[in-house]
XYZ file of N, CA and C in Angstrom:
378
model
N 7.776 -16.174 -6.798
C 7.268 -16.143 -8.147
C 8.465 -16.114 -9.104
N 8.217 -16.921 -10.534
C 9.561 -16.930 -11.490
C 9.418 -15.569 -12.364
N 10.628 -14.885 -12.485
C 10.681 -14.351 -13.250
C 9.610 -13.956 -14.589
N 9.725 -15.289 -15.375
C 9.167 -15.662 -16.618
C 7.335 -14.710 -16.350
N 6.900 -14.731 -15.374
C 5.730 -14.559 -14.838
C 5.241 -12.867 -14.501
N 6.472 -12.233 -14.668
C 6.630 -10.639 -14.797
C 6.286 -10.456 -16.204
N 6.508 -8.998 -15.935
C 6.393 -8.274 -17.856
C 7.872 -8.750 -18.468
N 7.838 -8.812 -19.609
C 9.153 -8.571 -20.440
C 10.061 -7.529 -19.585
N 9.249 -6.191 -19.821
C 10.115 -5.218 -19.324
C 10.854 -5.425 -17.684
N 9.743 -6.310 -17.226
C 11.072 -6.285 -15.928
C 12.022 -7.376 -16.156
N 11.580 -8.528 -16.330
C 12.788 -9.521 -17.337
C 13.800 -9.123 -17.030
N 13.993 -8.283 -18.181
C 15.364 -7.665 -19.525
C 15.773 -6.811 -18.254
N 14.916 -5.872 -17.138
C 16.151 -5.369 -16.513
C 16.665 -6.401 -15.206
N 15.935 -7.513 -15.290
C 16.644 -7.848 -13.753
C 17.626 -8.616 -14.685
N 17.566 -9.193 -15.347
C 18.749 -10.060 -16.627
C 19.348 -9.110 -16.766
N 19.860 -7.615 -17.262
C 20.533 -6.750 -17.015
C 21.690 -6.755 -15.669
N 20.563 -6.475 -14.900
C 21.848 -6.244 -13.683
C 22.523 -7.785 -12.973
N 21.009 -9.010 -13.464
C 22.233 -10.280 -12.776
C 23.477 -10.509 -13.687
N 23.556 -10.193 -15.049
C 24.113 -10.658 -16.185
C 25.414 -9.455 -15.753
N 25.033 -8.046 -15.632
C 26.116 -7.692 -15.923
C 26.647 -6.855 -14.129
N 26.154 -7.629 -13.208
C 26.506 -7.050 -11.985
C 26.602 -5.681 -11.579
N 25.363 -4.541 -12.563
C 25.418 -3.233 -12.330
C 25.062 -2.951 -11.116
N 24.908 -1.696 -10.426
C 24.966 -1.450 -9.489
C 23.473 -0.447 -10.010
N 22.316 -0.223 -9.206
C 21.270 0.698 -9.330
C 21.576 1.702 -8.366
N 21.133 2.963 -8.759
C 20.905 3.781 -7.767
C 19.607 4.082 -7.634
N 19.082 4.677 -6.337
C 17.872 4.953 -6.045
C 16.698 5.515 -6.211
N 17.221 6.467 -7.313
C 16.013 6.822 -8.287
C 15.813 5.903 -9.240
N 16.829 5.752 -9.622
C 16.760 4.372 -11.001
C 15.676 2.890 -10.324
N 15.968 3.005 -9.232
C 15.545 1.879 -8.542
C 13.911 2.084 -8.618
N 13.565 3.404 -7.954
C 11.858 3.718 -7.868
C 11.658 4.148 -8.986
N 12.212 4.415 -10.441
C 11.836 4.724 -11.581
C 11.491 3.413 -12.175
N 12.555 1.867 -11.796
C 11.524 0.611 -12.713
C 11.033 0.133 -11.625
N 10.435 0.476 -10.293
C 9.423 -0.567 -9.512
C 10.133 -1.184 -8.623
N 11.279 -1.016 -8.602
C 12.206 -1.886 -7.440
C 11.711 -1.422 -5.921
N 11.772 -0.047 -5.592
C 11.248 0.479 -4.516
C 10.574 1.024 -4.438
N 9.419 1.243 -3.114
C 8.295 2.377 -3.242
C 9.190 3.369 -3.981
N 9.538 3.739 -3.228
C 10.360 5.292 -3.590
C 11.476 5.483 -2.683
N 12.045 6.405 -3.435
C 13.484 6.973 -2.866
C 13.325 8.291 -2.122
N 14.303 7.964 -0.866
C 13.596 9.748 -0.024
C 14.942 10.198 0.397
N 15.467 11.466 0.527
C 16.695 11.685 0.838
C 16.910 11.336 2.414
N 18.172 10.634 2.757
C 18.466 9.987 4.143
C 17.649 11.128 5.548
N 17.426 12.618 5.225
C 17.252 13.204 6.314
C 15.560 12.763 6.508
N 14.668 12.579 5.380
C 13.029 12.086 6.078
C 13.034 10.544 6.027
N 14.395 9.988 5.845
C 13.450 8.479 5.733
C 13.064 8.156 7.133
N 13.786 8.583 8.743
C 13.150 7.855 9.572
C 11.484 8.326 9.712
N 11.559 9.233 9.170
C 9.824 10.288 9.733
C 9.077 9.491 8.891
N 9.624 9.098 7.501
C 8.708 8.310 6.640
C 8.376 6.547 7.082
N 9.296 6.394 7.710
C 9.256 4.538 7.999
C 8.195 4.974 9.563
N 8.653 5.530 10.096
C 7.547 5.989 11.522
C 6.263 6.295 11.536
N 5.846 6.988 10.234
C 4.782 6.964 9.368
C 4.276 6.186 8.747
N 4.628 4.893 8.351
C 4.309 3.423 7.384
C 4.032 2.812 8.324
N 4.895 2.475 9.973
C 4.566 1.844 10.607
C 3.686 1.670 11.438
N 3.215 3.356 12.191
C 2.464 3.948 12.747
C 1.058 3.569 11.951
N 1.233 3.726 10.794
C -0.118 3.527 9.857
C -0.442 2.386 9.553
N 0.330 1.558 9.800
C -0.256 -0.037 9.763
C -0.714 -0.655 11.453
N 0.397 0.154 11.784
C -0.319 -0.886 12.971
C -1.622 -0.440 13.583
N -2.155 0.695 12.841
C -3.062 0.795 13.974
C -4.571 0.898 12.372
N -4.253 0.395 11.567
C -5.333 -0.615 10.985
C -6.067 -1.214 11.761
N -7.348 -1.785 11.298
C -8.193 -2.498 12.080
C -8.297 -3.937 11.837
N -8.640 -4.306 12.864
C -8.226 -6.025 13.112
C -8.761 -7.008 12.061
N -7.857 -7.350 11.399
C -7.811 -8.517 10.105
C -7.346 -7.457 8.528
N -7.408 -6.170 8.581
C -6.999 -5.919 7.253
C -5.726 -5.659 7.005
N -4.713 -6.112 7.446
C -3.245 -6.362 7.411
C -3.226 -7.811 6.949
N -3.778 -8.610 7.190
C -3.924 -10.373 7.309
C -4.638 -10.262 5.480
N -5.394 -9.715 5.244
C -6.728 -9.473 4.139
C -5.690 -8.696 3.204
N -5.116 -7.582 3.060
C -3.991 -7.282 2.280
C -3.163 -8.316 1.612
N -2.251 -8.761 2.437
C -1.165 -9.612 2.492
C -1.666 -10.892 1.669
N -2.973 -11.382 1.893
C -3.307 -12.689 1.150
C -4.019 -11.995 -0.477
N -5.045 -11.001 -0.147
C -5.143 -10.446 -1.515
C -4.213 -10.270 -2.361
N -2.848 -10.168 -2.089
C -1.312 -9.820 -3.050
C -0.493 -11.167 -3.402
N -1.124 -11.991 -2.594
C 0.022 -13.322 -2.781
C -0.380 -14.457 -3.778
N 0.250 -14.779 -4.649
C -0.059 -15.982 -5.277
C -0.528 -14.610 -6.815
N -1.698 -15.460 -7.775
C -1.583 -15.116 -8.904
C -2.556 -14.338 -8.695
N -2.545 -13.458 -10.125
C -3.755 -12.528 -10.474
C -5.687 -13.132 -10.079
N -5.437 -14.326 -10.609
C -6.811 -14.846 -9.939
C -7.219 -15.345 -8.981
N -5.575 -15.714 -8.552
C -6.104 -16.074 -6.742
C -6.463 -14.732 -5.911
N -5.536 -13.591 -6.310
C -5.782 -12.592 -5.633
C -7.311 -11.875 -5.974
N -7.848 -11.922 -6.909
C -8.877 -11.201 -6.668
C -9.871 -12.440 -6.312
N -9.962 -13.523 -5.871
C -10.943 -14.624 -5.053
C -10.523 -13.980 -4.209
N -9.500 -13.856 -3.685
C -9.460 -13.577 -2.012
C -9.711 -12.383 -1.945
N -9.211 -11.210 -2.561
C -9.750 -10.063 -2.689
C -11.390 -10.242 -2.358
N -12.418 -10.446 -2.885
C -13.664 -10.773 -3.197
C -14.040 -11.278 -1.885
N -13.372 -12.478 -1.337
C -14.076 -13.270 0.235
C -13.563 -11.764 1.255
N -12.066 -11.354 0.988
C -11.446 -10.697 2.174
C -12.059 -9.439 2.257
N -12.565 -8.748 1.268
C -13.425 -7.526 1.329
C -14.488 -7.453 2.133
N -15.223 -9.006 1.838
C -16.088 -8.526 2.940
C -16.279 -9.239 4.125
N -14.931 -10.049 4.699
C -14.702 -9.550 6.139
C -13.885 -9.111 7.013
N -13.563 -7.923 5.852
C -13.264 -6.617 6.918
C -14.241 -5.630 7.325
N -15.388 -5.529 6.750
C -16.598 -4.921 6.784
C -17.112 -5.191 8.170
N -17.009 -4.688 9.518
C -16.910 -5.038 10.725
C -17.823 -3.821 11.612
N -18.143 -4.206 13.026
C -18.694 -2.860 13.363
C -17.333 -1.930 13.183
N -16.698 -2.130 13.712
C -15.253 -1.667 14.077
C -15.291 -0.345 12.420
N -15.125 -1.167 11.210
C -15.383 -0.430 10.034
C -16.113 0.301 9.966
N -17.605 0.118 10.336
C -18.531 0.949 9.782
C -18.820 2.804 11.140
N -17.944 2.268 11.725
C -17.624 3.258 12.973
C -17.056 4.174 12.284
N -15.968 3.712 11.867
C -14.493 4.850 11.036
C -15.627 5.340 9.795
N -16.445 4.464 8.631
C -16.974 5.144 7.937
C -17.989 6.230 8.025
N -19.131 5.962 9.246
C -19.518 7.133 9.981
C -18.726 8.303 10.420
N -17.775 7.956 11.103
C -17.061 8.951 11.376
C -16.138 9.910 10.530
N -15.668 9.189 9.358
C -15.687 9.890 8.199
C -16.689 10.485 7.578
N -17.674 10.528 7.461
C -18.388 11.026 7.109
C -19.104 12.065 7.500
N -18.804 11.907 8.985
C -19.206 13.169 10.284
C -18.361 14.075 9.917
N -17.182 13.980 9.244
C -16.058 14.622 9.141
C -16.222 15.517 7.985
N -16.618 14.927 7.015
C -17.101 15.476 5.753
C -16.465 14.981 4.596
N -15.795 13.627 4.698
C -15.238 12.987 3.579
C -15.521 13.167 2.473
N -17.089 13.043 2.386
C -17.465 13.283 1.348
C -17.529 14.329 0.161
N -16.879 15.565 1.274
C -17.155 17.207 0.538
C -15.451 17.314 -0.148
N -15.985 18.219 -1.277
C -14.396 18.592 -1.742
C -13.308 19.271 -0.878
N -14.046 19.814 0.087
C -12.749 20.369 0.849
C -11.871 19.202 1.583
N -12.544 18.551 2.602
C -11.782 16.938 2.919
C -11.529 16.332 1.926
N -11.872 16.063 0.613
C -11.392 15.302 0.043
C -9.508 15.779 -0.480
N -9.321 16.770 -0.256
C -8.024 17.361 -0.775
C -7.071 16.880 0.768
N -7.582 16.390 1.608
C -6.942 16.134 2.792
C -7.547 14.757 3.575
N -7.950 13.828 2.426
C -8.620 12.983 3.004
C -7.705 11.948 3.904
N -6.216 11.266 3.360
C -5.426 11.203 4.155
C -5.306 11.069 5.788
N -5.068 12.522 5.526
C -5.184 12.859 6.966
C -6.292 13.125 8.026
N -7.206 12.927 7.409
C -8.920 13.274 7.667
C -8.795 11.605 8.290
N -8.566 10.347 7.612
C -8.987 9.354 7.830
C -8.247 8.591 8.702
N -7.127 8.932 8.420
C -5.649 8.667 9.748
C -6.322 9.435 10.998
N -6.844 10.270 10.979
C -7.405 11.304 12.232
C -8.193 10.065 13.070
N -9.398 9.875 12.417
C -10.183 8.741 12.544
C -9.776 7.596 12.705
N -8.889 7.011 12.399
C -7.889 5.504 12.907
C -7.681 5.304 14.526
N -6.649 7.076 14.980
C -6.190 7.243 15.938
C -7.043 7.357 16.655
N -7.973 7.871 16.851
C -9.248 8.402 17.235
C -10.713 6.799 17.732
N -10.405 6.083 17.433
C -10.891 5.006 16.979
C -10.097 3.796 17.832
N -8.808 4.075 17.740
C -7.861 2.832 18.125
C -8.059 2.529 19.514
């Protein structure tokens, strides 16, 4: 995607640093959008083991259904958004949503830990 096709505001900073060869540091970086976020060197492997762990064990086609919902423009993505929503809707899905729900997703106490309530259910599932 061109530049021109961002906000202004990101523009002016990536013209910033190509123009004047600054150097970002890593908060600066997750403060304009450059990176998820910045984690100090001692959790990043626990955190990447955690991203990876949590994707791969998604259910079959919503990694594929992500990836095309994000690509291309605002209106391509929500067409595909729109077709890809609903086929991920699978038995496979409606298993984990039962089972969330056995769980108590729905109540305020899981909901403060839903997270991990629903990752429970992934593993559990896989």
């Amino acid at each position: 995607m061109r530049l021109p096709t961002y906000p202004a505001s990101w523009v002016a900073l990536a013209l910033e640093i190509v123009l004047t060869g600054g150097l970002v540091d890593a908060a600066t970086a997750e403060r304009w959008g450059w990176v998820n976020r910045a984690l100090p060197a001692a959790e990043l492997d626990d955190y990447v083991e955690w991203v990876a762990l949590t994707i791969a064990t998604l259910p079959d086609g919503v990694r594929a259904a992500a990836t095309e919902a994000i690509d291309g423009t605002l209106e391509d993505a929500l067409r595909a958004e729109d077709r890809l929503l609903g086929e991920t809707f699978t038995p496979a899905s409606g298993e984990l949503a039962r089972a969330a729900l056995a769980a108590g997703v729905h109540t305020r106490e899981v909901e403060l830990d839903i997270e991990e309530v629903l990752r429970a259910n992934l593993v559990r599932h896989s």
